[in-house]
Amino acid sequence: MKKFLSIILFGFLFSCNRTDCSQISSSFKSYIEAERILSNTSFNYTDKVNTDKSSWIRAAKFYSCDKQTGFFLIKTDKEEYIHKDVPIEIWTDFKNAQSFGSYYNQNIKYYYQLILIK
């Protein structure tokens, strides 16, 4: 019984700390703030791709509230990036690309930037 109550309490606390999609700000003060908010949001759609075949992309994830556009998170050998308002079609094309790096550089890198407010 005690274990059961602990599990329920943990689930309640975890769900209380989650942010609803409608509460995501359109701008962030820092990259760290953006990461924190996104990691604590309950998205309607999440997806990731196995990037083992890439020579420099280590991870790629997609988070969407409406299954139309979303946040594209990518981790490379040197840095981690967040791209905003990426259409789900771009994410799907990225997942199916022969080269993740080439597709990223040609279709995402300079087109869907996360803008920080100063």
PDB file of C-alpha atoms in Angstrom:
ATOM      1  CA  MET A   1       0.000   0.000   0.000  1.00  0.00           C
ATOM      2  CA  LYS A   2       2.823   2.396   0.891  1.00  0.00           C
ATOM      3  CA  LYS A   3       4.553   1.712  -2.451  1.00  0.00           C
ATOM      4  CA  PHE A   4       1.271   2.298  -4.297  1.00  0.00           C
ATOM      5  CA  LEU A   5       0.779   5.689  -2.603  1.00  0.00           C
ATOM      6  CA  SER A   6       4.363   6.673  -3.424  1.00  0.00           C
ATOM      7  CA  ILE A   7       3.771   5.894  -7.087  1.00  0.00           C
ATOM      8  CA  ILE A   8       0.555   7.938  -7.138  1.00  0.00           C
ATOM      9  CA  LEU A   9       2.234  10.866  -5.372  1.00  0.00           C
ATOM     10  CA  PHE A  10       5.176  10.772  -7.788  1.00  0.00           C
ATOM     11  CA  GLY A  11       2.804  10.733 -10.776  1.00  0.00           C
ATOM     12  CA  PHE A  12       0.829  13.643  -9.347  1.00  0.00           C
ATOM     13  CA  LEU A  13       3.950  15.719  -8.686  1.00  0.00           C
ATOM     14  CA  PHE A  14       5.360  14.905 -12.107  1.00  0.00           C
ATOM     15  CA  SER A  15       2.145  15.903 -13.877  1.00  0.00           C
ATOM     16  CA  CYS A  16       1.866  19.124 -11.853  1.00  0.00           C
ATOM     17  CA  ASN A  17       5.285  20.254 -13.014  1.00  0.00           C
ATOM     18  CA  ARG A  18       4.474  19.703 -16.690  1.00  0.00           C
ATOM     19  CA  THR A  19       3.578  22.674 -18.874  1.00  0.00           C
ATOM     20  CA  ASP A  20       0.669  22.563 -21.281  1.00  0.00           C
ATOM     21  CA  CYS A  21       1.426  23.378 -24.932  1.00  0.00           C
ATOM     22  CA  SER A  22      -0.718  26.498 -24.766  1.00  0.00           C
ATOM     23  CA  GLN A  23       1.613  27.906 -22.104  1.00  0.00           C
ATOM     24  CA  ILE A  24       4.782  27.863 -24.216  1.00  0.00           C
ATOM     25  CA  SER A  25       6.103  31.363 -24.785  1.00  0.00           C
ATOM     26  CA  SER A  26       6.821  32.493 -28.336  1.00  0.00           C
ATOM     27  CA  SER A  27      10.209  33.821 -27.217  1.00  0.00           C
ATOM     28  CA  PHE A  28      12.799  32.881 -24.644  1.00  0.00           C
ATOM     29  CA  LYS A  29      15.303  34.904 -22.619  1.00  0.00           C
ATOM     30  CA  SER A  30      18.039  32.295 -22.986  1.00  0.00           C
ATOM     31  CA  TYR A  31      18.778  28.980 -24.591  1.00  0.00           C
ATOM     32  CA  ILE A  32      18.824  27.382 -21.143  1.00  0.00           C
ATOM     33  CA  GLU A  33      15.334  28.729 -20.432  1.00  0.00           C
ATOM     34  CA  ALA A  34      14.100  27.329 -23.761  1.00  0.00           C
ATOM     35  CA  GLU A  35      15.538  23.883 -22.975  1.00  0.00           C
ATOM     36  CA  ARG A  36      13.987  23.908 -19.502  1.00  0.00           C
ATOM     37  CA  ILE A  37      10.540  24.906 -20.740  1.00  0.00           C
ATOM     38  CA  LEU A  38      10.540  22.447 -23.630  1.00  0.00           C
ATOM     39  CA  SER A  39      11.711  19.565 -21.460  1.00  0.00           C
ATOM     40  CA  ASN A  40       8.837  20.251 -19.041  1.00  0.00           C
ATOM     41  CA  THR A  41       6.090  20.500 -21.666  1.00  0.00           C
ATOM     42  CA  SER A  42       3.549  17.824 -22.481  1.00  0.00           C
ATOM     43  CA  PHE A  43       3.521  17.813 -26.276  1.00  0.00           C
ATOM     44  CA  ASN A  44       0.794  16.231 -28.375  1.00  0.00           C
ATOM     45  CA  TYR A  45       3.398  14.703 -30.709  1.00  0.00           C
ATOM     46  CA  THR A  46       7.021  13.733 -30.098  1.00  0.00           C
ATOM     47  CA  ASP A  47       9.395  11.842 -32.329  1.00  0.00           C
ATOM     48  CA  LYS A  48      13.080  11.080 -32.638  1.00  0.00           C
ATOM     49  CA  VAL A  49      15.339   9.471 -35.191  1.00  0.00           C
ATOM     50  CA  ASN A  50      18.268   7.108 -34.868  1.00  0.00           C
ATOM     51  CA  THR A  51      21.273   9.158 -36.019  1.00  0.00           C
ATOM     52  CA  ASP A  52      23.885   6.388 -35.760  1.00  0.00           C
ATOM     53  CA  LYS A  53      24.583   6.583 -39.505  1.00  0.00           C
ATOM     54  CA  SER A  54      25.535  10.280 -39.282  1.00  0.00           C
ATOM     55  CA  SER A  55      29.156  11.329 -38.982  1.00  0.00           C
ATOM     56  CA  TRP A  56      28.427  14.409 -36.842  1.00  0.00           C
ATOM     57  CA  ILE A  57      24.755  14.526 -35.802  1.00  0.00           C
ATOM     58  CA  ARG A  58      24.381  12.677 -32.507  1.00  0.00           C
ATOM     59  CA  ALA A  59      20.640  13.109 -31.806  1.00  0.00           C
ATOM     60  CA  ALA A  60      17.548  14.654 -33.374  1.00  0.00           C
ATOM     61  CA  LYS A  61      14.099  15.074 -31.833  1.00  0.00           C
ATOM     62  CA  PHE A  62      10.864  16.785 -32.809  1.00  0.00           C
ATOM     63  CA  TYR A  63       8.203  18.141 -30.430  1.00  0.00           C
ATOM     64  CA  SER A  64       4.861  19.485 -31.632  1.00  0.00           C
ATOM     65  CA  CYS A  65       1.696  20.791 -30.021  1.00  0.00           C
ATOM     66  CA  ASP A  66      -0.461  20.608 -33.154  1.00  0.00           C
ATOM     67  CA  LYS A  67       1.236  17.947 -35.355  1.00  0.00           C
ATOM     68  CA  GLN A  68       1.801  20.644 -37.998  1.00  0.00           C
ATOM     69  CA  THR A  69       4.821  22.590 -36.768  1.00  0.00           C
ATOM     70  CA  GLY A  70       7.128  22.145 -33.849  1.00  0.00           C
ATOM     71  CA  PHE A  71      10.499  22.377 -32.188  1.00  0.00           C
ATOM     72  CA  PHE A  72      13.381  20.537 -33.832  1.00  0.00           C
ATOM     73  CA  LEU A  73      16.196  19.740 -31.392  1.00  0.00           C
ATOM     74  CA  ILE A  74      19.510  18.580 -32.732  1.00  0.00           C
ATOM     75  CA  LYS A  75      22.730  17.605 -31.028  1.00  0.00           C
ATOM     76  CA  THR A  76      25.965  17.654 -33.010  1.00  0.00           C
ATOM     77  CA  ASP A  77      29.551  16.865 -32.110  1.00  0.00           C
ATOM     78  CA  LYS A  78      30.039  20.516 -31.135  1.00  0.00           C
ATOM     79  CA  GLU A  79      26.716  21.958 -29.987  1.00  0.00           C
ATOM     80  CA  GLU A  80      23.004  21.529 -29.355  1.00  0.00           C
ATOM     81  CA  TYR A  81      20.447  23.620 -31.255  1.00  0.00           C
ATOM     82  CA  ILE A  82      16.719  24.297 -31.041  1.00  0.00           C
ATOM     83  CA  HIS A  83      14.808  25.281 -34.171  1.00  0.00           C
ATOM     84  CA  LYS A  84      11.298  26.708 -33.892  1.00  0.00           C
ATOM     85  CA  ASP A  85       8.200  26.463 -36.130  1.00  0.00           C
ATOM     86  CA  VAL A  86       9.601  23.613 -38.203  1.00  0.00           C
ATOM     87  CA  PRO A  87       6.861  22.024 -40.345  1.00  0.00           C
ATOM     88  CA  ILE A  88       6.282  18.337 -39.686  1.00  0.00           C
ATOM     89  CA  GLU A  89       6.958  17.669 -43.389  1.00  0.00           C
ATOM     90  CA  ILE A  90      10.498  19.011 -42.930  1.00  0.00           C
ATOM     91  CA  TRP A  91      10.940  16.713 -39.926  1.00  0.00           C
ATOM     92  CA  THR A  92       9.671  13.726 -41.938  1.00  0.00           C
ATOM     93  CA  ASP A  93      11.983  14.570 -44.837  1.00  0.00           C
ATOM     94  CA  PHE A  94      14.904  14.900 -42.408  1.00  0.00           C
ATOM     95  CA  LYS A  95      14.169  11.457 -40.946  1.00  0.00           C
ATOM     96  CA  ASN A  96      14.117   9.944 -44.446  1.00  0.00           C
ATOM     97  CA  ALA A  97      17.155  11.794 -45.811  1.00  0.00           C
ATOM     98  CA  GLN A  98      20.135   9.886 -47.164  1.00  0.00           C
ATOM     99  CA  SER A  99      22.358  12.314 -45.257  1.00  0.00           C
ATOM    100  CA  PHE A 100      21.048  13.947 -42.082  1.00  0.00           C
ATOM    101  CA  GLY A 101      23.845  16.539 -42.130  1.00  0.00           C
ATOM    102  CA  SER A 102      23.290  17.602 -45.730  1.00  0.00           C
ATOM    103  CA  TYR A 103      19.531  17.830 -45.272  1.00  0.00           C
ATOM    104  CA  TYR A 104      19.949  19.804 -42.051  1.00  0.00           C
ATOM    105  CA  ASN A 105      22.381  22.279 -43.631  1.00  0.00           C
ATOM    106  CA  GLN A 106      20.270  22.790 -46.763  1.00  0.00           C
ATOM    107  CA  ASN A 107      16.757  22.877 -45.290  1.00  0.00           C
ATOM    108  CA  ILE A 108      16.751  23.664 -41.571  1.00  0.00           C
ATOM    109  CA  LYS A 109      19.886  25.363 -40.242  1.00  0.00           C
ATOM    110  CA  TYR A 110      19.269  28.912 -41.473  1.00  0.00           C
ATOM    111  CA  TYR A 111      15.512  28.743 -41.936  1.00  0.00           C
ATOM    112  CA  TYR A 112      13.987  27.967 -38.551  1.00  0.00           C
ATOM    113  CA  GLN A 113      15.963  29.791 -35.907  1.00  0.00           C
ATOM    114  CA  LEU A 114      15.078  30.042 -32.241  1.00  0.00           C
ATOM    115  CA  ILE A 115      15.150  33.771 -31.522  1.00  0.00           C
ATOM    116  CA  LEU A 116      16.121  34.883 -28.032  1.00  0.00           C
ATOM    117  CA  ILE A 117      14.848  38.192 -26.639  1.00  0.00           C
ATOM    118  CA  LYS A 118      17.488  40.573 -25.361  1.00  0.00           C
TER     119      LYS A 118
END
